[in-house]
Amino acid sequence: MTASPEIGNPRTATPDLLRSVFRQHAAGVAVITAAGERPAGFTATSLNSVAADPPLISFGVGTSSSSWPVIARTEHIGVHILGEHQRDLAATFARSGADRFGPSTEWRSGPEGVPLLDGVLAWLVCRVVARVPAGDHRIVIAQAITGDPVGGGRPLVYHQGGFTALRD
């Protein structure tokens, strides 16, 4: 038998317990964008590669978020992998009520009209193929149609409730 970590005091699963557990999980930081009457976007730490063939990604989005109505209707989304130098950008897209596409955000209209952010480590434009109900969220599955790993540098990471960088 091998040694196991202390179990501590187990708690019944609640939204707070889930948030507390996942604060221990470091995650890459991405911004998801979509074109609508006004561009929409949000910071996501739930981005995943699903399959290589066809190239599929997934992410979660809350149905109460201001971006959901646009994401719910759009055919295409942008996925932006943020660098450690983009903490302010991540915070802007995470903050409720922020002017996410205001003067401080450098962006342009890309393929399929998707808003593309400047200065990111990499980006994809994807076609939405499914929106799967998951509690108070939807899991969006999308197929990459174009992209570019344009930037160099180190990724931005979310851990313990804040944005940070990798350390060697």
Tab-separated table of C-alpha atoms in Angstrom:
chain	number	residue	atom	x	y	z
A	1	MET	CA	0.000	0.000	0.000
A	2	THR	CA	1.262	3.498	-0.787
A	3	ALA	CA	0.974	6.592	1.349
A	4	SER	CA	-1.989	8.833	0.586
A	5	PRO	CA	-2.493	12.534	1.260
A	6	GLU	CA	-4.481	13.600	4.288
A	7	ILE	CA	-8.183	13.542	3.573
A	8	GLY	CA	-8.941	16.357	6.008
A	9	ASN	CA	-12.570	17.260	6.584
A	10	PRO	CA	-14.643	16.367	3.528
A	11	ARG	CA	-17.440	18.815	2.726
A	12	THR	CA	-20.635	18.314	0.792
A	13	ALA	CA	-20.289	19.499	-2.803
A	14	THR	CA	-21.472	23.090	-3.298
A	15	PRO	CA	-20.588	25.833	-5.775
A	16	ASP	CA	-18.180	27.268	-3.164
A	17	LEU	CA	-16.472	23.894	-2.693
A	18	LEU	CA	-16.016	23.509	-6.447
A	19	ARG	CA	-14.535	27.029	-6.712
A	20	SER	CA	-12.197	26.339	-3.776
A	21	VAL	CA	-10.964	23.078	-5.267
A	22	PHE	CA	-10.395	24.601	-8.694
A	23	ARG	CA	-8.425	27.515	-7.225
A	24	GLN	CA	-5.763	24.820	-6.697
A	25	HIS	CA	-5.822	23.999	-10.419
A	26	ALA	CA	-3.635	26.225	-12.607
A	27	ALA	CA	-5.253	26.939	-15.970
A	28	GLY	CA	-4.222	28.748	-19.112
A	29	VAL	CA	-6.023	31.999	-19.865
A	30	ALA	CA	-7.857	32.650	-23.117
A	31	VAL	CA	-10.266	35.268	-24.367
A	32	ILE	CA	-13.223	34.118	-26.464
A	33	THR	CA	-14.713	36.695	-28.868
A	34	ALA	CA	-17.688	36.811	-31.209
A	35	ALA	CA	-19.236	39.319	-33.583
A	36	GLY	CA	-22.734	40.535	-32.870
A	37	GLU	CA	-24.583	43.821	-33.003
A	38	ARG	CA	-21.654	44.820	-30.779
A	39	PRO	CA	-18.590	42.569	-30.379
A	40	ALA	CA	-18.716	40.299	-27.344
A	41	GLY	CA	-15.984	38.555	-25.427
A	42	PHE	CA	-14.990	37.060	-22.114
A	43	THR	CA	-11.999	35.578	-20.307
A	44	ALA	CA	-12.048	31.788	-20.189
A	45	THR	CA	-9.961	29.364	-18.157
A	46	SER	CA	-11.996	26.378	-19.323
A	47	LEU	CA	-10.509	26.139	-22.829
A	48	ASN	CA	-9.680	22.589	-23.913
A	49	SER	CA	-8.431	20.819	-26.981
A	50	VAL	CA	-11.020	18.134	-27.744
A	51	ALA	CA	-9.769	16.424	-30.901
A	52	ALA	CA	-7.069	16.856	-33.527
A	53	ASP	CA	-9.053	15.393	-36.435
A	54	PRO	CA	-11.230	17.272	-36.949
A	55	PRO	CA	-9.589	20.074	-34.907
A	56	LEU	CA	-12.109	20.699	-32.095
A	57	ILE	CA	-11.939	22.867	-28.983
A	58	SER	CA	-14.371	23.428	-26.108
A	59	PHE	CA	-15.007	26.028	-23.430
A	60	GLY	CA	-17.677	26.833	-20.877
A	61	VAL	CA	-19.708	30.029	-20.752
A	62	GLY	CA	-22.245	31.073	-18.132
A	63	THR	CA	-25.763	31.627	-19.412
A	64	SER	CA	-26.049	34.700	-17.196
A	65	SER	CA	-22.947	36.341	-18.693
A	66	SER	CA	-23.333	39.390	-20.914
A	67	SER	CA	-21.535	37.485	-23.709
A	68	TRP	CA	-23.892	34.505	-23.740
A	69	PRO	CA	-26.635	36.024	-25.956
A	70	VAL	CA	-24.051	36.624	-28.716
A	71	ILE	CA	-22.296	33.260	-28.212
A	72	ALA	CA	-25.709	31.547	-28.254
A	73	ARG	CA	-26.446	32.847	-31.771
A	74	THR	CA	-23.080	33.187	-33.486
A	75	GLU	CA	-21.729	30.744	-36.052
A	76	HIS	CA	-18.059	31.631	-35.432
A	77	ILE	CA	-15.926	32.501	-32.405
A	78	GLY	CA	-12.369	33.659	-31.851
A	79	VAL	CA	-10.041	31.964	-29.378
A	80	HIS	CA	-7.050	33.965	-28.123
A	81	ILE	CA	-4.269	32.490	-25.985
A	82	LEU	CA	-2.980	35.277	-23.734
A	83	GLY	CA	0.633	35.912	-22.792
A	84	GLU	CA	1.941	36.743	-19.330
A	85	HIS	CA	2.165	40.402	-20.432
A	86	GLN	CA	-1.636	40.553	-20.894
A	87	ARG	CA	-2.945	40.515	-17.318
A	88	ASP	CA	-4.787	43.800	-17.850
A	89	LEU	CA	-6.467	42.479	-20.996
A	90	ALA	CA	-7.541	39.311	-19.163
A	91	ALA	CA	-8.913	41.410	-16.298
A	92	THR	CA	-10.825	43.683	-18.707
A	93	PHE	CA	-12.535	40.720	-20.399
A	94	ALA	CA	-13.254	39.110	-16.994
A	95	ARG	CA	-14.825	42.206	-15.426
A	96	SER	CA	-18.594	42.579	-15.571
A	97	GLY	CA	-19.676	45.829	-17.194
A	98	ALA	CA	-16.235	46.624	-18.653
A	99	ASP	CA	-15.901	48.240	-22.077
A	100	ARG	CA	-14.077	45.214	-23.438
A	101	PHE	CA	-13.634	46.545	-26.970
A	102	GLY	CA	-12.984	50.149	-25.921
A	103	PRO	CA	-9.977	52.325	-26.742
A	104	SER	CA	-7.593	50.344	-24.512
A	105	THR	CA	-8.203	47.098	-26.455
A	106	GLU	CA	-6.336	46.692	-29.726
A	107	TRP	CA	-8.332	44.487	-32.097
A	108	ARG	CA	-9.467	44.110	-35.678
A	109	SER	CA	-12.148	42.256	-37.595
A	110	GLY	CA	-10.790	38.895	-38.758
A	111	PRO	CA	-12.043	35.957	-40.805
A	112	GLU	CA	-15.834	35.476	-40.652
A	113	GLY	CA	-16.035	38.938	-39.019
A	114	VAL	CA	-14.713	37.575	-35.699
A	115	PRO	CA	-13.005	40.194	-33.500
A	116	LEU	CA	-9.291	39.322	-33.243
A	117	LEU	CA	-7.163	40.704	-30.416
A	118	ASP	CA	-3.672	42.009	-31.136
A	119	GLY	CA	-0.541	40.884	-29.314
A	120	VAL	CA	-1.743	37.420	-28.267
A	121	LEU	CA	0.421	34.287	-28.243
A	122	ALA	CA	-1.886	32.478	-30.674
A	123	TRP	CA	-5.409	32.665	-32.067
A	124	LEU	CA	-8.012	30.541	-33.809
A	125	VAL	CA	-11.250	31.292	-35.600
A	126	CYS	CA	-13.658	28.412	-35.087
A	127	ARG	CA	-17.104	27.376	-36.337
A	128	VAL	CA	-19.476	26.489	-33.504
A	129	VAL	CA	-20.713	22.899	-33.864
A	130	ALA	CA	-22.525	22.354	-30.537
A	131	ARG	CA	-23.753	24.101	-27.392
A	132	VAL	CA	-24.263	21.529	-24.663
A	133	PRO	CA	-26.333	22.433	-21.556
A	134	ALA	CA	-24.315	22.020	-18.341
A	135	GLY	CA	-26.033	23.455	-15.258
A	136	ASP	CA	-25.923	27.261	-15.387
A	137	HIS	CA	-23.388	27.094	-18.251
A	138	ARG	CA	-23.137	25.835	-21.794
A	139	ILE	CA	-20.178	23.875	-23.096
A	140	VAL	CA	-19.419	25.201	-26.559
A	141	ILE	CA	-17.684	22.860	-28.986
A	142	ALA	CA	-16.166	24.487	-32.055
A	143	GLN	CA	-14.083	23.393	-35.024
A	144	ALA	CA	-10.978	25.417	-35.877
A	145	ILE	CA	-11.052	26.778	-39.426
A	146	THR	CA	-8.055	29.130	-39.362
A	147	GLY	CA	-5.521	30.478	-36.913
A	148	ASP	CA	-1.955	31.459	-36.201
A	149	PRO	CA	0.503	30.810	-33.366
A	150	VAL	CA	1.751	34.363	-34.040
A	151	GLY	CA	3.275	35.441	-30.782
A	152	GLY	CA	6.191	34.244	-28.788
A	153	GLY	CA	6.518	34.313	-25.071
A	154	ARG	CA	5.088	32.650	-22.038
A	155	PRO	CA	1.390	32.028	-21.332
A	156	LEU	CA	-0.735	33.796	-18.769
A	157	VAL	CA	-1.981	31.423	-16.051
A	158	TYR	CA	-4.924	31.630	-13.644
A	159	HIS	CA	-4.284	30.204	-10.163
A	160	GLN	CA	-5.541	30.899	-6.627
A	161	GLY	CA	-8.063	33.437	-7.947
A	162	GLY	CA	-5.554	35.592	-9.841
A	163	PHE	CA	-3.539	35.930	-13.023
A	164	THR	CA	0.096	34.888	-12.785
A	165	ALA	CA	3.003	33.632	-14.868
A	166	LEU	CA	4.826	30.329	-15.076
A	167	ARG	CA	8.044	30.021	-13.106
A	168	ASP	CA	10.990	27.815	-13.986
